[in-house]
Short mmCIF file of C-alpha atoms in Angstrom, two decimals:
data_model
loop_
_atom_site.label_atom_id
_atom_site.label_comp_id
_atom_site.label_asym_id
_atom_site.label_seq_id
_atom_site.Cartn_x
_atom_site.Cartn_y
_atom_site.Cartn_z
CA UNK A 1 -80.92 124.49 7.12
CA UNK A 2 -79.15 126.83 9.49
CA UNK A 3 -78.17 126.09 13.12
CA UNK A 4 -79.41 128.28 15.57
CA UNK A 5 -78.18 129.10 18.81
CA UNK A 6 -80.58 126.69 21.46
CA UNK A 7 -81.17 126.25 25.43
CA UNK A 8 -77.42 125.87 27.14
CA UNK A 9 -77.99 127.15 30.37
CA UNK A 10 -80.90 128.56 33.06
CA UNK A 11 -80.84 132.32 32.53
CA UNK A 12 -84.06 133.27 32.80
CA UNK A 13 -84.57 137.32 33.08
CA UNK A 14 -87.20 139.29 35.34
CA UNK A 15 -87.48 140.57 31.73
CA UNK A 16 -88.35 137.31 29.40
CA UNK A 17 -88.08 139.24 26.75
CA UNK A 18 -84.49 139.46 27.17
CA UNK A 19 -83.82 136.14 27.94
CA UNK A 20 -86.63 132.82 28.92
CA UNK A 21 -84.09 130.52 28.69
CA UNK A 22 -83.94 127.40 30.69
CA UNK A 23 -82.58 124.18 31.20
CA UNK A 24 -84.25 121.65 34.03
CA UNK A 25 -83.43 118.34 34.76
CA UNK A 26 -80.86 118.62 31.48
CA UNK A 27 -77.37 119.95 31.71
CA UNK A 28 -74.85 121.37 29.02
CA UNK A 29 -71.64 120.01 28.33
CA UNK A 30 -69.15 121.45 26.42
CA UNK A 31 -67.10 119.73 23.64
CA UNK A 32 -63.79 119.51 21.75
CA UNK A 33 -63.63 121.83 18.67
CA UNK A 34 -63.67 118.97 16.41
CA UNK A 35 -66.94 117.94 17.77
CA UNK A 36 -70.45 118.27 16.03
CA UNK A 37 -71.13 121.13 17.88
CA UNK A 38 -69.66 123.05 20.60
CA UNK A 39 -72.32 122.43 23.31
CA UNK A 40 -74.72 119.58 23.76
CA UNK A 41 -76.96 118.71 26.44
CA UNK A 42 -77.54 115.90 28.22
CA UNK A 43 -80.06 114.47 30.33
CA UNK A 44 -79.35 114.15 34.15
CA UNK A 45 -78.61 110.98 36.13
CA UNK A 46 -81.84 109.22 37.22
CA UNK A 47 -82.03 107.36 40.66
CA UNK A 48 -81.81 104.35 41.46
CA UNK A 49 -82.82 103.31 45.22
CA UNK A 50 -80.37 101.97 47.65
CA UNK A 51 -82.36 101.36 50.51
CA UNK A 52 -85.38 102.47 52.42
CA UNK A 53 -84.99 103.74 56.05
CA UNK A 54 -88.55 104.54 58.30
CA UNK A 55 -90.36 107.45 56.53
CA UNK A 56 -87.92 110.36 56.22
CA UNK A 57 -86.59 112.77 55.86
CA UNK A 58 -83.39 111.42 54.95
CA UNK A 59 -81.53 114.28 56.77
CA UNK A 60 -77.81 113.78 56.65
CA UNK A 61 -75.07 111.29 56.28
CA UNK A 62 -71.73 110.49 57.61
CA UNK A 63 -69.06 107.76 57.02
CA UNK A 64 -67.93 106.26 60.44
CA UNK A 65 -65.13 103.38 60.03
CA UNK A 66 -66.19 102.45 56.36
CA UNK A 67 -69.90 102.18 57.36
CA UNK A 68 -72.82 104.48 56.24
CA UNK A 69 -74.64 106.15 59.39
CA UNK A 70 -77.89 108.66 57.94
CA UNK A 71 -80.47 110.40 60.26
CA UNK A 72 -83.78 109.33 58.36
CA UNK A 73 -86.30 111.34 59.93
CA UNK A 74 -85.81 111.17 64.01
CA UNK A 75 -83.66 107.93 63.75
CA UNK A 76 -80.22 107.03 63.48
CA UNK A 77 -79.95 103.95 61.32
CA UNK A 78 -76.37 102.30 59.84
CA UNK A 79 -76.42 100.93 56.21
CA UNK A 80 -74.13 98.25 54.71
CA UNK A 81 -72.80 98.22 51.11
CA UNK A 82 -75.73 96.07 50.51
CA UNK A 83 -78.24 98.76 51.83
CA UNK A 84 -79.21 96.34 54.63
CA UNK A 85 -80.50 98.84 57.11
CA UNK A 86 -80.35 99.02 61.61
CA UNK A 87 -82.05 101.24 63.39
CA UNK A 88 -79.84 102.53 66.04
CA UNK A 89 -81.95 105.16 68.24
CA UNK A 90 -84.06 107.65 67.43
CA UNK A 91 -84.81 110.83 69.09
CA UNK A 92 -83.44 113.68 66.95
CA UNK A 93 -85.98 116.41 66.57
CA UNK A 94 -86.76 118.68 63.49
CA UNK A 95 -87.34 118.03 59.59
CA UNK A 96 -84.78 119.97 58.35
CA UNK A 97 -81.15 118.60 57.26
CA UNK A 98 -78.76 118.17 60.27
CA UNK A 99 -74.72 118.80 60.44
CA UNK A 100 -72.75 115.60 61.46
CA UNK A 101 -69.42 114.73 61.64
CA UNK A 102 -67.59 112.26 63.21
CA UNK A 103 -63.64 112.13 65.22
CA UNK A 104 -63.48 108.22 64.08
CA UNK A 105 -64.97 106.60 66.99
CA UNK A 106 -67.82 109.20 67.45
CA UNK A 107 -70.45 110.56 65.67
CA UNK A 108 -72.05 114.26 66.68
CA UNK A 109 -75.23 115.50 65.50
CA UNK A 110 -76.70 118.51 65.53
CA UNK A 111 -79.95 120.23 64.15
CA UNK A 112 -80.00 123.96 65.83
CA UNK A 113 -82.23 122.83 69.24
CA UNK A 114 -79.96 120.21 70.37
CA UNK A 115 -76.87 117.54 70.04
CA UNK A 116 -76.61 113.90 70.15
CA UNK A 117 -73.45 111.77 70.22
CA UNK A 118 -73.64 108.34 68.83
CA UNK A 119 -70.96 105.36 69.94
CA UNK A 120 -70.69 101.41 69.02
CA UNK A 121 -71.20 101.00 72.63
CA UNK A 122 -73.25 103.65 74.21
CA UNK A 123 -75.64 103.80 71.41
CA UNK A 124 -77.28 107.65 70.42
CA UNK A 125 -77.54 109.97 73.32
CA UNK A 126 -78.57 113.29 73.77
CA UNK A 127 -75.66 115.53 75.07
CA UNK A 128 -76.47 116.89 78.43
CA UNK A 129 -73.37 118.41 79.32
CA UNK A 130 -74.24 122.07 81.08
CA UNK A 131 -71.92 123.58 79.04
CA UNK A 132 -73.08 122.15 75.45
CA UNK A 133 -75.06 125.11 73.70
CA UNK A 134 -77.95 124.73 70.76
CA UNK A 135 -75.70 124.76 67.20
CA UNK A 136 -76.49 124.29 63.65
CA UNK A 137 -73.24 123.24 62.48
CA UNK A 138 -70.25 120.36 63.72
CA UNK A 139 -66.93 120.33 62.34
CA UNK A 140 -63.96 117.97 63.68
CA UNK A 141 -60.61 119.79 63.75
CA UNK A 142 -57.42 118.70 65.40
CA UNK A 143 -59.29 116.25 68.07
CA UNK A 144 -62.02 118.59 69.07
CA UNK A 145 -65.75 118.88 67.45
CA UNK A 146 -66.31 122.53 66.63
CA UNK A 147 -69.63 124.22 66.95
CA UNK A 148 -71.51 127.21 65.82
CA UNK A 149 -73.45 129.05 69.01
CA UNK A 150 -76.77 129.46 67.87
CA UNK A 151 -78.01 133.07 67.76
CA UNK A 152 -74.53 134.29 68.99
CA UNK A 153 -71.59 136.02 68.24
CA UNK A 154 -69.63 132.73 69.94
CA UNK A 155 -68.44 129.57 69.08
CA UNK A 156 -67.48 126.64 71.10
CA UNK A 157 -65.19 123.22 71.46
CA UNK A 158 -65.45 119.79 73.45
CA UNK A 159 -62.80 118.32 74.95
CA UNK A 160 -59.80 116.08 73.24
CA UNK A 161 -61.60 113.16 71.26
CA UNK A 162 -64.69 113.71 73.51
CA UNK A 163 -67.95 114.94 72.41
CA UNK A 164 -69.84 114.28 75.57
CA UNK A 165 -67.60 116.49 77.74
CA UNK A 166 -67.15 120.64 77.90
CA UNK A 167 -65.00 123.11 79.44
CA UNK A 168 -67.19 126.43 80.33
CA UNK A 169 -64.07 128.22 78.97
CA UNK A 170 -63.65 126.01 75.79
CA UNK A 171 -65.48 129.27 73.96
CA UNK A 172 -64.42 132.39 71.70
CA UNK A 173 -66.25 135.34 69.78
CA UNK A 174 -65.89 136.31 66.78
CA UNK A 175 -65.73 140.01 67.30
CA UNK A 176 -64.20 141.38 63.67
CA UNK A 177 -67.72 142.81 63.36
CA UNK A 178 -70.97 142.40 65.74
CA UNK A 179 -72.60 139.72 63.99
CA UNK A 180 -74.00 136.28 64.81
CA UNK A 181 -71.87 133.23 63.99
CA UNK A 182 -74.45 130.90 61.45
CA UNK A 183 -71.87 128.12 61.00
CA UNK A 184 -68.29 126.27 61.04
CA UNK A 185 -66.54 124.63 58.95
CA UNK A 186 -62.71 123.26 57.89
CA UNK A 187 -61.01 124.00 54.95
CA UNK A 188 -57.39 123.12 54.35
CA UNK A 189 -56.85 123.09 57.95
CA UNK A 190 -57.87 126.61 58.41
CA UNK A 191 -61.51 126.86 60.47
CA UNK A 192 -63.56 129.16 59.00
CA UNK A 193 -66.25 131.17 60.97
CA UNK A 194 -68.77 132.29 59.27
CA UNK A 195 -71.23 135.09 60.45
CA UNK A 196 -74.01 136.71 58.95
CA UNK A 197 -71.67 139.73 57.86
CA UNK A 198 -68.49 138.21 58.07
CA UNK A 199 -66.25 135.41 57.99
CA UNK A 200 -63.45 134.57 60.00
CA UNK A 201 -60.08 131.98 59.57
CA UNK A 202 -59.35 130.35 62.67
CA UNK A 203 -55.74 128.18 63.17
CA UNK A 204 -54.38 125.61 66.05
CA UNK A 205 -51.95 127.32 67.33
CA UNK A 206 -52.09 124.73 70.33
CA UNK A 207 -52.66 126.91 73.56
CA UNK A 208 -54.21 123.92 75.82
CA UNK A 209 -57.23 125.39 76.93
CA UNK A 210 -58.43 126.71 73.86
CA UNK A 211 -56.11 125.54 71.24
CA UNK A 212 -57.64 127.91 68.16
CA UNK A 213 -57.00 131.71 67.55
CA UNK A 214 -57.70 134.05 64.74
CA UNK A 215 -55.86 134.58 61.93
CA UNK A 216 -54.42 138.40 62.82
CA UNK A 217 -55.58 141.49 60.63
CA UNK A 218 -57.62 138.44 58.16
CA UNK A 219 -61.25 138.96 57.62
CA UNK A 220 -63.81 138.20 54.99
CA UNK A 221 -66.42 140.92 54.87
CA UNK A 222 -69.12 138.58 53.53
CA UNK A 223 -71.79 136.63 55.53
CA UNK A 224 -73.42 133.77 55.30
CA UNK A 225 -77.55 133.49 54.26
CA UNK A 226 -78.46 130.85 56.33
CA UNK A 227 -76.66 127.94 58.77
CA UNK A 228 -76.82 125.12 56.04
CA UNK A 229 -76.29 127.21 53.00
CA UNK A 230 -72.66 125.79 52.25
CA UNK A 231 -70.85 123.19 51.40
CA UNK A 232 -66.88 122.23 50.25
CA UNK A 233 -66.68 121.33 46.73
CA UNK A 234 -63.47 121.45 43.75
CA UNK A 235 -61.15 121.74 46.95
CA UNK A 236 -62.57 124.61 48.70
CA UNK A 237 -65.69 126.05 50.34
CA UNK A 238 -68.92 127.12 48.05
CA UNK A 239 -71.65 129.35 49.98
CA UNK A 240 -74.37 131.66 49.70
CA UNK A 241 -74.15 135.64 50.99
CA UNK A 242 -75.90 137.10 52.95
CA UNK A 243 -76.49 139.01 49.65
CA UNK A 244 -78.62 135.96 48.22
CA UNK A 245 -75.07 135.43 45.55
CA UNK A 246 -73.54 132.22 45.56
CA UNK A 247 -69.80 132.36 46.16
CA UNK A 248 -66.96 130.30 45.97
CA UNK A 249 -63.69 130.95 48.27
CA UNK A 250 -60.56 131.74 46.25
CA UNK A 251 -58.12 131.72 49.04
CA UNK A 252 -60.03 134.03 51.16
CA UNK A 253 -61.34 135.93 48.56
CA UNK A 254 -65.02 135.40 47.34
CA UNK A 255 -65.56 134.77 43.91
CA UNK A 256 -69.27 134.97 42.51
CA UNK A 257 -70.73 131.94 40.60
CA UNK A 258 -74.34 132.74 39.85
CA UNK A 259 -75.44 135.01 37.45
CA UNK A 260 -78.00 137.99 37.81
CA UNK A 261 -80.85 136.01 35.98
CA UNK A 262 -80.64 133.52 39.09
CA UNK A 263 -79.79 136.20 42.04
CA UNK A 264 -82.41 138.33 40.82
CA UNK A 265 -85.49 135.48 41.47
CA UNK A 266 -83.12 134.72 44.43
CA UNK A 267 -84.04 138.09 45.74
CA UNK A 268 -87.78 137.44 45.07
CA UNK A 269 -87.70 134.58 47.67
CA UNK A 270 -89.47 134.98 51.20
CA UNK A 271 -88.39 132.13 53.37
CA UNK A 272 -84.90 131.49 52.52
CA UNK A 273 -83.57 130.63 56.11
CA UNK A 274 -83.61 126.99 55.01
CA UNK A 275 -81.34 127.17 52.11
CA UNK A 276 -78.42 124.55 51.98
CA UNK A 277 -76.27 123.47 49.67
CA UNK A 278 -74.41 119.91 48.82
CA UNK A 279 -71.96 119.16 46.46
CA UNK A 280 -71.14 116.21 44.55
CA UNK A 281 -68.87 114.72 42.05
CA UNK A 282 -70.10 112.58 38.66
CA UNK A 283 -68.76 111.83 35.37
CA UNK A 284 -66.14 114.07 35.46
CA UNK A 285 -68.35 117.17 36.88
CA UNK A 286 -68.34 118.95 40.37
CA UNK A 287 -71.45 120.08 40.98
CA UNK A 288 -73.22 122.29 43.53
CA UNK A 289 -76.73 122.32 44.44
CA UNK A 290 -78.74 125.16 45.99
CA UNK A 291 -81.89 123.97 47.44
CA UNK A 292 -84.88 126.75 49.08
CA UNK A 293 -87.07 124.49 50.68
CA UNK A 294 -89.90 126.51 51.35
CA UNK A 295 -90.02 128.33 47.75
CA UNK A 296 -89.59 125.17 46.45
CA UNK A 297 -86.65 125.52 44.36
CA UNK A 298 -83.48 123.65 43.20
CA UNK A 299 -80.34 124.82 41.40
CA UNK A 300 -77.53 123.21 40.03
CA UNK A 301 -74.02 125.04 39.32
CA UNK A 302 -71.14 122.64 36.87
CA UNK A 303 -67.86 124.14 38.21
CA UNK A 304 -66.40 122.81 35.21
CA UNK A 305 -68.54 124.43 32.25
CA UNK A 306 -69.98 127.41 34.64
CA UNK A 307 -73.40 126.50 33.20
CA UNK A 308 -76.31 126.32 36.00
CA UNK A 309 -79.34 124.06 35.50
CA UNK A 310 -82.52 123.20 37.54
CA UNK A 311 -83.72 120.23 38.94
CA UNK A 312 -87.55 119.12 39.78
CA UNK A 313 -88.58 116.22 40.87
CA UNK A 314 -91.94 114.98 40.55
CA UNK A 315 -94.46 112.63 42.49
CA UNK A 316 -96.50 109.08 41.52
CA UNK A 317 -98.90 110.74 40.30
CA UNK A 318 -96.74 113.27 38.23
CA UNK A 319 -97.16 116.25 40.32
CA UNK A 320 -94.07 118.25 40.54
CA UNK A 321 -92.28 119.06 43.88
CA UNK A 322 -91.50 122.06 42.41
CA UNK A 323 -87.34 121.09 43.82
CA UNK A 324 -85.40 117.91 43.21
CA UNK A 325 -85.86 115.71 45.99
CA UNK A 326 -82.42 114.94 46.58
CA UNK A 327 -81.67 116.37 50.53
CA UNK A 328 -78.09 115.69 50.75
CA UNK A 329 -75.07 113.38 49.66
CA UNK A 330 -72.58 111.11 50.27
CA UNK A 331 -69.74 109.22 48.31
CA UNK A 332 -69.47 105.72 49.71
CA UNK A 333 -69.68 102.51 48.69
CA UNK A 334 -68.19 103.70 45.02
CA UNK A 335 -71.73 105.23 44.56
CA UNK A 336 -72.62 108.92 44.55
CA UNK A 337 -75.95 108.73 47.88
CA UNK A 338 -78.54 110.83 47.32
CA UNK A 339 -80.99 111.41 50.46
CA UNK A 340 -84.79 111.75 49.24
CA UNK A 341 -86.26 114.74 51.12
CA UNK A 342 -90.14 113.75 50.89
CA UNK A 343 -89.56 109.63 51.95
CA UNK A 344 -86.89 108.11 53.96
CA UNK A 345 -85.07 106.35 50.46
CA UNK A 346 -81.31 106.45 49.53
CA UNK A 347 -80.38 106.43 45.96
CA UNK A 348 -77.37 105.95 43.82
CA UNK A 349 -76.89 108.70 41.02
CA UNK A 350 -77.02 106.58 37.36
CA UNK A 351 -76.64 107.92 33.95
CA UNK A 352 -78.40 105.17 32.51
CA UNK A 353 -81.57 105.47 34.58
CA UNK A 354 -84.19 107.66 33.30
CA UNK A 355 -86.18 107.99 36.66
CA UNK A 356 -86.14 109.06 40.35
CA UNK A 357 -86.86 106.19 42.47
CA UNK A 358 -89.45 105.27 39.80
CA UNK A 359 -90.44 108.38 39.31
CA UNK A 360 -90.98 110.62 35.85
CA UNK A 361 -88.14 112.94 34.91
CA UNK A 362 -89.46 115.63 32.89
CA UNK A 363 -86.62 117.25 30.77
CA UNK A 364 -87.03 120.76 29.74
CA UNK A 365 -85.33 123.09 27.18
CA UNK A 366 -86.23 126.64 26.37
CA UNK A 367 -84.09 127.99 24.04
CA UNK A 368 -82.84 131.53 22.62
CA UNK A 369 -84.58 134.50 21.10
CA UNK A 370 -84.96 134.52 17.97
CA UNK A 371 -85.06 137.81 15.57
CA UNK A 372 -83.86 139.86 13.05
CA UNK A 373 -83.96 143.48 13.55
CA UNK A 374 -87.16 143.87 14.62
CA UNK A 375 -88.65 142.58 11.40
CA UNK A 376 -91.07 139.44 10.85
CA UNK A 377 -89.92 135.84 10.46
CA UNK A 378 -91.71 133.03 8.82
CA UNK A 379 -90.71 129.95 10.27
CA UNK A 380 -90.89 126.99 7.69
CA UNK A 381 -89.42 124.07 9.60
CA UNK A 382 -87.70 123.65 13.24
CA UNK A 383 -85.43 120.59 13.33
CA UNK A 384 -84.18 119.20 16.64
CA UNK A 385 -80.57 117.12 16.43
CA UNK A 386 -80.46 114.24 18.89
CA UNK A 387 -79.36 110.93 19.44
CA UNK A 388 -82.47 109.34 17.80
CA UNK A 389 -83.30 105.47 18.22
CA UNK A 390 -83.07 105.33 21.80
CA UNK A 391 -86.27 103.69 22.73
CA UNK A 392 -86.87 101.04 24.89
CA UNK A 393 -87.99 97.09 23.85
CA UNK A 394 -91.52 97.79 25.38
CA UNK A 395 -93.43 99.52 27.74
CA UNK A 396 -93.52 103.64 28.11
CA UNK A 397 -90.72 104.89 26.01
CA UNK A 398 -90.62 102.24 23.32
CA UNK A 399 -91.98 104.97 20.79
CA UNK A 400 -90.47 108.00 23.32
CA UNK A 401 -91.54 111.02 22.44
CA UNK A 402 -90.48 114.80 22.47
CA UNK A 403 -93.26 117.79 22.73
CA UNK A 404 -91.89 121.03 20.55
CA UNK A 405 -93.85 124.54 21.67
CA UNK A 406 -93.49 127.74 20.16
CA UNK A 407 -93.60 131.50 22.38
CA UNK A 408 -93.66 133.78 19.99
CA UNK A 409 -94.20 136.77 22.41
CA UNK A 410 -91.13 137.41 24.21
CA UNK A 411 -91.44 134.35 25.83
CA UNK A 412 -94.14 134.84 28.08
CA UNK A 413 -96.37 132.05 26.85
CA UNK A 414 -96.42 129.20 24.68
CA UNK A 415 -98.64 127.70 22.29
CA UNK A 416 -101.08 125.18 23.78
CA UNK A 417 -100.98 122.85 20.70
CA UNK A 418 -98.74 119.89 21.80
CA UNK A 419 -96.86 119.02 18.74
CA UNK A 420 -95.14 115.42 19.75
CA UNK A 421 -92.59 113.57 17.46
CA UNK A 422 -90.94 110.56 17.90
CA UNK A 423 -87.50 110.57 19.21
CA UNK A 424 -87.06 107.03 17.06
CA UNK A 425 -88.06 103.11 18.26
CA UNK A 426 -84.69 101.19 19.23
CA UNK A 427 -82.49 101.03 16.32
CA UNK A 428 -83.61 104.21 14.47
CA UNK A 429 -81.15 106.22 14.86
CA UNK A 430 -81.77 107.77 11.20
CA UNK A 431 -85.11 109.52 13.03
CA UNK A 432 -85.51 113.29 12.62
CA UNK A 433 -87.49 115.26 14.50
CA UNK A 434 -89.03 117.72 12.11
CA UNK A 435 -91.45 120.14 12.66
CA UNK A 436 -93.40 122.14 9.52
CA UNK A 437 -95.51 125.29 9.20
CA UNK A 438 -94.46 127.42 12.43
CA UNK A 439 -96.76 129.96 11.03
CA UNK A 440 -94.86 133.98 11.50
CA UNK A 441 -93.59 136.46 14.40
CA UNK A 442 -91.30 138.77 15.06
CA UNK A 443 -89.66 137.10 18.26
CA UNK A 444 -89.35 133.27 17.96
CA UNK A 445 -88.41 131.02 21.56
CA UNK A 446 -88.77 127.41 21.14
CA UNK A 447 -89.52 124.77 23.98
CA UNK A 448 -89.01 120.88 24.50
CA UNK A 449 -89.74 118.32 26.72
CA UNK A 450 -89.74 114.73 27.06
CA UNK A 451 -90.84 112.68 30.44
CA UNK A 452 -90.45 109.25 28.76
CA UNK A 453 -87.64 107.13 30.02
CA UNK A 454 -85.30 107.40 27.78
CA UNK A 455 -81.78 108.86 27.02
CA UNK A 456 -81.72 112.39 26.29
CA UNK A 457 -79.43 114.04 24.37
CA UNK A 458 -79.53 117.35 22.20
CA UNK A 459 -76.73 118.23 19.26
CA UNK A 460 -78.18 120.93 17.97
CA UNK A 461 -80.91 123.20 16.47
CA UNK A 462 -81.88 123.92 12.91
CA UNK A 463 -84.95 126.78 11.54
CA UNK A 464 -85.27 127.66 8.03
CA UNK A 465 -86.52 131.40 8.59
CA UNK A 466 -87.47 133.94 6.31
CA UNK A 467 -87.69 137.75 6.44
CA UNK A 468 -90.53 139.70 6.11
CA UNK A 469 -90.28 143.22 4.53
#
């Protein structure tokens, strides 16, 4: 039986016929050359929770002296390694994610209306300094927090090692181009302004007043889509233009990731002034996740293999959020944090967990078209390589189960007969999963899924087809 090419990636056209291929809550990895085959895919990393702080959102995170501090919500709470929880003050307004960073003995906040500074000793406290403008992003660079103004072509400093206090002339434009400034950030000690047409490298060149200037005759002539939508990642800065493309920063010079499958639904988006981005690191993988909100969608880029996936979580009651819940990240604690964006839980990433704070994980693969020339196939068998005899002693998933369905239209539907075969009890790993009598067509895309909660992992593809005259 012949392998076939299967599901290694998301790339699914505005024109399914050209491509319905998808790959959610699975990613690709790619293997040596001695390997079985060249690709396989693997399920993601399940969630394990961590601890459980008010009702959420979990909003952002920060690492102050070796101790976890994450705005859950409109509270401030610190976390131990043992996920004991304190609630430390809570008045920080919004639902969205927030930008924090800290200068070692402080911690700023911000969330677009106002900013907060948090101490050991003073506790959380709004900023009221005359001087302190609304911002959507903090940075800390060379003693001084850094902030975006909001709706401005400006950006502005506090004092040496002092968030509380600022100079009316702590403040500079950046005036490449007439745009608004949507957010800082530092990379490689350079600060990096980013506007909604441009972007602009800032150094210390340590004038006392205003100790920052721009880097002469340097500018990037690409903006930024929206305050949150970036993040650093694989030692330098991933965003998304104001041209809906997600870029990585080569130097200065922008380097697309996405593809035009993605960019083009991208483009189909309303509401995408909530986008962020997070990045985190895995089993070996840097990864980069594109979240809209409001569409819902979630969208996850391997820097390593440059294959994206999706993510979706989904509820008790296995309704699908339509996005993966995670919010936002941290590495502490030798764990990978994930923030849940619908309670107020932390999780730990785990490859051996096959749920999401309890929660189903539905894995799906669409694969490939399949054709010859135009002509008509008669499918006699379909044969799905995994690693078979995964199941579990008892309970859901000791007989787990994968669902096989057949488009044979382009891709544009599916076949509503659920053909389910068993992935193999625990200990049967001679199990094949088989499928007979895939009747004809002259365009063959094949679909699987499995929700039970078990490892997932797919070798390869097999089809016996024959051609019609």
């Amino acid at each position: 039986m012949p392998v076939i090419q299967f599901a290694t990636n998301s790339y699914k056209s505005s024109a399914l016929p050209l491509s319905a291929q998808r790959v959610v809550n699975l990613f690709a990895e790619k293997q040596p050359p001695d390997a079985k085959a060249q690709v396989a895919v693997f399920g993601a990393p399940g969630i394990v929770e961590f601890s459980s702080l008010g009702s959420g959102p979990i909003r952002g995170f920060v690492n102050l002296g070796g101790l976890l501090y994450v705005v859950s919500g409109g509270t401030l709470y610190s976390v131990t390694s043992a996920g004991l929880a304190t609630e430390l003050g809570g008045t920080i307004t919004g639902s969205q994610v927030v930008s924090m960073d800290t200068n070692g003995t402080q911690i700023i906040i911000v969330n677009g209306v106002s900013g907060y500074i948090y101490t050991v000793i003073g506790g959380l406290q709004l900023i009221t300094d005359t001087d302190f403008f609304a911002a959507n992003t903090t940075t800390f660079f060379d003693q001084r927090f850094v902030f975006d103004k909001a709706d401005s072509n400006q950006f502005f400093i506090c004092e040496s090692l002092d968030g509380t206090s600022y100079d009316p002339l702590a403040i500079a434009s950046a005036e490449a181009r007439p745009d608004n400034v949507k957010a800082v950030i530092l990379n490689q000690q350079v600060l990096l302004v980013f506007g909604d047409k441009t972007i602009e490298p800032w150094q210390d060149v340590g004038a006392p007043n205003f100790p920052f200037e721009r880097v002469p005759g340097v500018v990037v002539e690409r903006g930024l889509l929206a305050p949150y939508a970036i993040a650093k990642a694989d030692n330098t800065i991933f965003f998304l233009g104001e041209n809906r493309v997600l870029y990585r920063l080569a130097g200065l010079t922008p380097q697309r990731v996405s593809n035009h499958a993605i960019e083009t639904e991208w483009r189909n988006y309303t509401v995408v002034s909530d986008a962020h981005l997070f990045a985190y690191h895995f089993n070996g993988h840097e990864y980069v996740v594109v979240t809209f909100p409001s569409q819902p969608s979630t969208w996850v880029f391997d820097i390593s293999s440059s294959l994206p996936h999706e993510r979706v979580s989904w509820d008790l009651n296995n309704n699908s959020y339509g996005r993966w819940r995670g919010n936002c990240h941290i590495n502490i604690y030798d764990k990978e944090l994930i923030g849940d964006a619908f309670t107020g839980k932390i999780g730990y990433l785990d490859n051996t967990t096959y749920t999401e704070f309890g929660n189903t994980i539905q894995g799906n693969a669409t694969g490939v078209h399949i054709n010859s020339d135009r002509k008509k196939l008669f499918c006699s068998n379909f044969e799905l390589d995994i690693e078979s005899g995964v199941g579990l002693t008892t309970g859901q998933g000791s007989d787990p189960q994968i669902m096989l369905e057949v488009s044979k239209d382009g891709g544009r539907t599916f076949g509503s007969l659920q053909k389910w075969k068993s992935m193999g009890a625990l200990g049967a790993y001679q199990q094949r999963l088989k499928w007979y009598r895939l009747g004809k067509g002259y365009d063959y895309v094949f679909r699987v899924t499995i929700s039970d909660p078990v490892k997932r992992t797919i070798i390869a593809a097999h089809a016996d087809f024959t051609q019609g005259v």
